[in-house]
XYZ file of C-alpha atoms in Angstrom:
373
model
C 106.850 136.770 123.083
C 109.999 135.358 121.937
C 112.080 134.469 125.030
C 115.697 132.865 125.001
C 116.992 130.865 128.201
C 120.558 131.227 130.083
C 121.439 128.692 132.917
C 124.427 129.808 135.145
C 125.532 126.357 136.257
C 127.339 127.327 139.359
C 131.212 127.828 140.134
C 133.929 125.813 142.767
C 132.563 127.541 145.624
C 133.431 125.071 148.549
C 130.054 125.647 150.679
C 128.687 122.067 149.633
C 132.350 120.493 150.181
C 132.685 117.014 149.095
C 129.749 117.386 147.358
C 131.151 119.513 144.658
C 134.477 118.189 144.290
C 134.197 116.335 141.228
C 130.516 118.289 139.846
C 129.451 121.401 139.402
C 127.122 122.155 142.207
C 123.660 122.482 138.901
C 124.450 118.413 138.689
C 124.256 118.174 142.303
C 121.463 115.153 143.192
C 118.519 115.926 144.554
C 115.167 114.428 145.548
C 116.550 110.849 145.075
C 116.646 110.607 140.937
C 116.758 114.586 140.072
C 119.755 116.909 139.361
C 119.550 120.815 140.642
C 119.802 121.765 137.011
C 116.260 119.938 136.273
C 114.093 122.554 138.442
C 115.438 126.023 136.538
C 115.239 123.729 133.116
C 111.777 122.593 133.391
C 110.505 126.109 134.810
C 112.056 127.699 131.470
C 110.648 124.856 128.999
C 107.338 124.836 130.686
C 107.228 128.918 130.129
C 107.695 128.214 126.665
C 111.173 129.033 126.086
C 113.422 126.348 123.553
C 116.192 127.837 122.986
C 118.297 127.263 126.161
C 122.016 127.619 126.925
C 124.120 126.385 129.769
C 126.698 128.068 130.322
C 129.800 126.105 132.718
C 132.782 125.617 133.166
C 133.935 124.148 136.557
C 133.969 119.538 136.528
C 131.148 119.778 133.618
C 131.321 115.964 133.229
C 128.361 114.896 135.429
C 126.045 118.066 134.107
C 127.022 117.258 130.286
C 126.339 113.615 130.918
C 123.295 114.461 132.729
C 121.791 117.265 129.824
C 122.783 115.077 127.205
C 120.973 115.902 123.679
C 118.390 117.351 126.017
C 115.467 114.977 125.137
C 114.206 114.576 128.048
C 113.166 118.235 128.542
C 112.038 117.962 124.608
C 115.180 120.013 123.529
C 115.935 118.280 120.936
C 115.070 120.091 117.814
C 116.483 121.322 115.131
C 115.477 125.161 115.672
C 116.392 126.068 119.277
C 117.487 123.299 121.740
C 120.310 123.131 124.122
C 123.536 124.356 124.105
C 126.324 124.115 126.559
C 128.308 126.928 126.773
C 131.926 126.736 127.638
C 134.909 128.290 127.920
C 137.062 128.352 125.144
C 140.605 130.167 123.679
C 140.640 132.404 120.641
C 142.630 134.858 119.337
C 140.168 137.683 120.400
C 140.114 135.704 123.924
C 143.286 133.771 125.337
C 142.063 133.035 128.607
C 140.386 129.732 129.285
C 137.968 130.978 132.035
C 135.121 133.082 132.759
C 135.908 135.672 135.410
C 132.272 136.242 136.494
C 128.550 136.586 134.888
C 128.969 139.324 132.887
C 132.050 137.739 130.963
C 130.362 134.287 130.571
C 127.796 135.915 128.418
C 130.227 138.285 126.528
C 132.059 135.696 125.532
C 129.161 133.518 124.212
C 127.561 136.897 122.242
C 128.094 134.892 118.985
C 125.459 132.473 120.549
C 122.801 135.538 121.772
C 123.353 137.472 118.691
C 122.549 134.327 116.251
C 119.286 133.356 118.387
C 116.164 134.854 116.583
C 114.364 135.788 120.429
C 113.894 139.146 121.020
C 114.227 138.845 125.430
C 116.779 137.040 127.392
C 115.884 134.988 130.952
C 119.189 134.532 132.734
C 118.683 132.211 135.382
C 120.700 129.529 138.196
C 120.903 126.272 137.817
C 121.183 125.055 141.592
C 117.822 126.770 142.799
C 115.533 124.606 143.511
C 111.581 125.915 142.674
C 108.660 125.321 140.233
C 106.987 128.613 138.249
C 105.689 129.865 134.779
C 108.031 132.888 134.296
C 105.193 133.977 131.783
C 103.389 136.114 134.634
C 107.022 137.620 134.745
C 107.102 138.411 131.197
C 103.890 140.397 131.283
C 104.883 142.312 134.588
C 108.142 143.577 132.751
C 106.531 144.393 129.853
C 103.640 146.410 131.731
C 105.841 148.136 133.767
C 108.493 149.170 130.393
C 111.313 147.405 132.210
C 114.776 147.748 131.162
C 115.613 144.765 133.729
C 113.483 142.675 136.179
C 115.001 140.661 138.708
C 112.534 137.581 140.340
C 112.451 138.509 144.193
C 110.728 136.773 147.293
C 110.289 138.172 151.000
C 111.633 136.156 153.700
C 111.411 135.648 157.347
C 114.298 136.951 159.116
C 115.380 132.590 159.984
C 117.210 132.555 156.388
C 120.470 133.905 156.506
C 120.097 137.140 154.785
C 123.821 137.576 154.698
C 124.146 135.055 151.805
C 121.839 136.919 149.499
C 120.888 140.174 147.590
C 118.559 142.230 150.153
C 116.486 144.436 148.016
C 114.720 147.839 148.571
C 111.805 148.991 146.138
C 109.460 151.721 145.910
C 105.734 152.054 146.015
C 105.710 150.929 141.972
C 108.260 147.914 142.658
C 110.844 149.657 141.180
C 114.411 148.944 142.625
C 116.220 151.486 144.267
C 118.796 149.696 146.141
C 120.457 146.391 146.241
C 122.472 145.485 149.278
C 124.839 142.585 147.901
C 125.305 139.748 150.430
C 125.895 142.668 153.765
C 126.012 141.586 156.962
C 123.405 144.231 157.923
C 119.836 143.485 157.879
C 117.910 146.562 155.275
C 115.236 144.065 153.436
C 113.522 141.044 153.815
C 113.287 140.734 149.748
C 115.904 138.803 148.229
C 117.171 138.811 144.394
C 116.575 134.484 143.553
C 119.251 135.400 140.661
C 116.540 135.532 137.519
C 116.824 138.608 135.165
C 114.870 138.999 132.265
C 115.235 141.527 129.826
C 115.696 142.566 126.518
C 118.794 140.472 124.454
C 119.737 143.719 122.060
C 119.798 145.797 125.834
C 122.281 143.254 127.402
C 124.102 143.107 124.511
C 124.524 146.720 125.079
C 125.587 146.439 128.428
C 127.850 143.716 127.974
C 129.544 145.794 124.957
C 129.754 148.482 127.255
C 130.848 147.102 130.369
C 133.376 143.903 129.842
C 135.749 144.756 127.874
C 136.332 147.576 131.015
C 136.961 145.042 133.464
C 132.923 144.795 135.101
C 133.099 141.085 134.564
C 129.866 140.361 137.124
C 126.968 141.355 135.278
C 124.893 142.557 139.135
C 127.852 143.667 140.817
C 129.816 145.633 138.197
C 126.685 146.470 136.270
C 123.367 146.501 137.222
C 123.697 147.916 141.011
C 125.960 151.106 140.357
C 123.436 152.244 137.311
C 120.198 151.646 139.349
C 119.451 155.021 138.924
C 120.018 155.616 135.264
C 118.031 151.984 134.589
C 114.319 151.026 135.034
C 114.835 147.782 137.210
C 111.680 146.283 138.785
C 111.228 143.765 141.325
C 108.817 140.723 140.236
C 107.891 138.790 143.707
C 107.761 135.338 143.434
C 105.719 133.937 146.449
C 106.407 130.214 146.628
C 108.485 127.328 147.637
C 112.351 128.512 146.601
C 115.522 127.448 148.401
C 119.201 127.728 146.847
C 120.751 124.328 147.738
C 124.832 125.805 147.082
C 124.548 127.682 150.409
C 125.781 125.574 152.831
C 125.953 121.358 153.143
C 123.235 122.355 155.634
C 120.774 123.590 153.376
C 121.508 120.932 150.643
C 120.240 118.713 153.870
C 116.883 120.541 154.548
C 115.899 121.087 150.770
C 115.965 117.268 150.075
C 113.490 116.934 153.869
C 111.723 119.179 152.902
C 110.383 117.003 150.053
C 109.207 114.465 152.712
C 106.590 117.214 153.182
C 103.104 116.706 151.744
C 102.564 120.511 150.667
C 105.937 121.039 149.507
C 106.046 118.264 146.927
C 103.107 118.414 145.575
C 103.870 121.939 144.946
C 107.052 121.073 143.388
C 105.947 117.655 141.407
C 102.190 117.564 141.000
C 101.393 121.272 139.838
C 99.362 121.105 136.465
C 101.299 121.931 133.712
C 104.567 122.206 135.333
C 106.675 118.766 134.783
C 109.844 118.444 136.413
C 111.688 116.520 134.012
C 114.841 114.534 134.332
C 117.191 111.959 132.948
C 115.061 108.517 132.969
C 117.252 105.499 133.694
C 115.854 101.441 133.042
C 116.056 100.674 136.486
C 113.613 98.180 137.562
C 111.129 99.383 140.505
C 112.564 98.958 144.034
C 112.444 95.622 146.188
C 111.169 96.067 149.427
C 111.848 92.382 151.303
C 109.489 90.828 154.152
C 111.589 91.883 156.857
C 112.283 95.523 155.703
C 110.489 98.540 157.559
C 110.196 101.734 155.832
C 108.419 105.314 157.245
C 108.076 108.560 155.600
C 110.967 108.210 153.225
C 111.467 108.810 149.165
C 112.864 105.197 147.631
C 113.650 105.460 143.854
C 113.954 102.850 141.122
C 116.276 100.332 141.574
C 117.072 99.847 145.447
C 116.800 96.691 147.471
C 115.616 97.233 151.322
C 115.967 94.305 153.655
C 116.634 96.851 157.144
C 114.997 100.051 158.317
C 114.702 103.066 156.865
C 112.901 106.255 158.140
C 112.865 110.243 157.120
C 115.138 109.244 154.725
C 115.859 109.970 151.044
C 117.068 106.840 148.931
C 118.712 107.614 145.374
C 118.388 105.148 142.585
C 120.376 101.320 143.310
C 120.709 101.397 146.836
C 120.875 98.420 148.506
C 120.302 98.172 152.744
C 121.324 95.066 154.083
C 119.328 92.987 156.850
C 119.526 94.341 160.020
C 121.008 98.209 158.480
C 119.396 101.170 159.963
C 119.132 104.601 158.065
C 117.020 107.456 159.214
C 116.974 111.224 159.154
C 119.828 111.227 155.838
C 120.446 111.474 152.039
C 122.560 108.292 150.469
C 123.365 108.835 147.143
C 123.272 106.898 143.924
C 125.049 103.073 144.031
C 125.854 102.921 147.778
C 125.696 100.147 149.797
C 125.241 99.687 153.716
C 125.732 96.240 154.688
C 123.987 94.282 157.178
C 124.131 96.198 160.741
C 125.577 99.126 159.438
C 123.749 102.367 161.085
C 123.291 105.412 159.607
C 121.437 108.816 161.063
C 121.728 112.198 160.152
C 124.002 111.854 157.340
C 124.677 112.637 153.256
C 126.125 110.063 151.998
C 127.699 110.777 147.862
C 127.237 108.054 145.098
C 128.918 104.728 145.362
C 129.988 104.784 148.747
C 130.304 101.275 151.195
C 129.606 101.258 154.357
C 130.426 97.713 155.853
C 128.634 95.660 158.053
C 128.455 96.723 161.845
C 129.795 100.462 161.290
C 127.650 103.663 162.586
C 127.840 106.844 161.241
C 125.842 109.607 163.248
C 125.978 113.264 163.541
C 125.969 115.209 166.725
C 123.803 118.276 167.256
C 123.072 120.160 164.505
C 126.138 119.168 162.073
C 125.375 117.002 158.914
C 128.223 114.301 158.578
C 129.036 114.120 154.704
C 130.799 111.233 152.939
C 132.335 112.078 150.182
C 131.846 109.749 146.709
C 133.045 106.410 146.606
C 134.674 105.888 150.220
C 134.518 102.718 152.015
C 133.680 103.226 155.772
């Protein structure tokens, strides 16, 4: 089966705050020396897919930087590969934006009608998981799908406001979709993967943008539920979808201080995560330096304490510096004495000697990029 890959890369929604103000929130760090963008990436190039577009348009820097040539997830080739996918003016199309999902992909049909795959997997890129989307392939194929969405059933803790509650029948099929309601009618969620056939959604998105229906589940898929064949495929493992709230940005990166959880996510057979590598020398841990249940990458210098902690690459912590229970970012510094607990710290931030920075309660304190405390 011929499959083609789309990554939505995420808009300006503010619900990460600082952490989004100069990236999109797929080239949001994660994990200490991975990107969002690397989880939905690898999941599509480890299902076989190589022809993979991007497709972004809000502070693209960081996630073009990041993606580069696309080597690293052995996307460089000269049939297939990866594409980003941005905005641009024409004289068919003077605006410089994309005013939802549906409209992104209409106005990159040159790219889907020039790509020899026959299917179409539309997925996000700030989800973080790790799956072969072949099982998926099969189940749509089985079933004579015109659409299937990946789902998963929840416990009622997750906020079942912020997603897609489902309802299917006895066959999977999808009756009803109840768009981010504040009533409770499902514990299934839609993840945001559809995968169907790239002649249908060309179809659709002939039929529907040009109307106005510029959000491809919204506009499109929901109010023809009952002329389409849409299926539910339940996926059944870790997933969390980090552009919710600062909050949940928090607990995904914990959660990878958890045995089961990463070695479902990193040390699955056959399922790489793959990122940017960097030359950064292994990190210096120094006589006097005490470290507990915490992720250190490449490149940082400990001489203080850290605990429950995740440590991005080139982080130094000076002699006598506490950090525990937090997230600190690429290039920062904390200086000798300097206390930090319960807090995200963004890339190249300073935090002098002697100063404490600790959240109260339940709230995460976030600092944004390149402040000196």
């Amino acid at each position: 089966m011929r499959v083609m890959g789309l990554i939505l890369s995420g808009s300006g929604e503010d619900n990460l705050d600082k952490l989004t103000a100069k990236r999109t929130s797929a080239a949001v760090p994660v994990f200490g020396k991975y990107r969002a963008i690397d989880f939905t990436l690898s999941n599509m190039v480890n299902s076989g897919i190589i022809n993979v577009g991007v497709l972004t348009q809000y502070n693209p820097r960081s996630l073009m930087d990041h993606l580069g040539s696309g080597k690293e997830w052995n996307l460089d080739r000269k049939r297939g590969g990866l594409f980003i996918l941005q905005p641009f003016m024409s004289p068919e199309n003077p605006k410089m934006h994309y005013e939802g999902t549906a409209d992104a992909l209409f106005q990159n049909l040159t790219y889907l009608r020039r790509s020899a795959e026959d299917f179409v997997l539309i997925g996000s890129g700030d989800h973080i998981y790790n799956t072969d989307y072949r099982d998926l392939f099969k189940f749509h194929i089985r079933n004579g799908a015109d659409v299937t969405l990946l789902t998963k059933t929840v416990n009622k803790d997750l906020k079942l406001s912020d997603y897609g509650q489902v309802i299917t029948d006895e066959n999977g099929r999808v009756t009803k979709i109840y768009e981010k309601v504040p009533e409770h009618h499902s514990n299934k969620i839609f993840l945001g993967v559809y995968f169907m056939n790239k002649s249908f959604l060309m179809e659709l998105l002939y039929a529907n943008v040009p109307n106005g229906k510029y959000d491809l589940l919204l506009d499109i898929i929901i109010p023809n539920l009952s002329k389409l064949r849409v299926f539910s495929y339940d996926f059944n493992n870790y997933w969390r979808n980090i552009k919710k709230s600062v909050k949940e940005y928090y607990d995904t990166n914990m959660d990878i201080l958890k045995k089961e959880i990463r070695d479902e996510l990193f040390y699955t057979p056959d399922r790489t995560i793959y990122t940017k590598l960097r030359d950064s020398a292994p990190p210096i841990i120094n006589i006097n330096a005490q470290i507990k249940n915490s992720f250190i990458a490449d490149g940082c210098i400990i001489n203080g304490v850290v605990k429950n902690s995740i440590l991005s690459r080139d982080i130094f912590v000076g002699a006598g510096a506490v950090i525990e229970d937090s997230i600190v970012l690429q290039g920062s510094v904390v200086e000798e004495g300097g206390i930090i607990r319960k807090t995200i710290i963004d890339k190249n931030v300073r935090v002098r000697s002697g100063k404490k920075m600790e959240s109260m309660g339940n709230e995460i304190s976030l600092i944004e990029k390149g402040a000196i405390i």
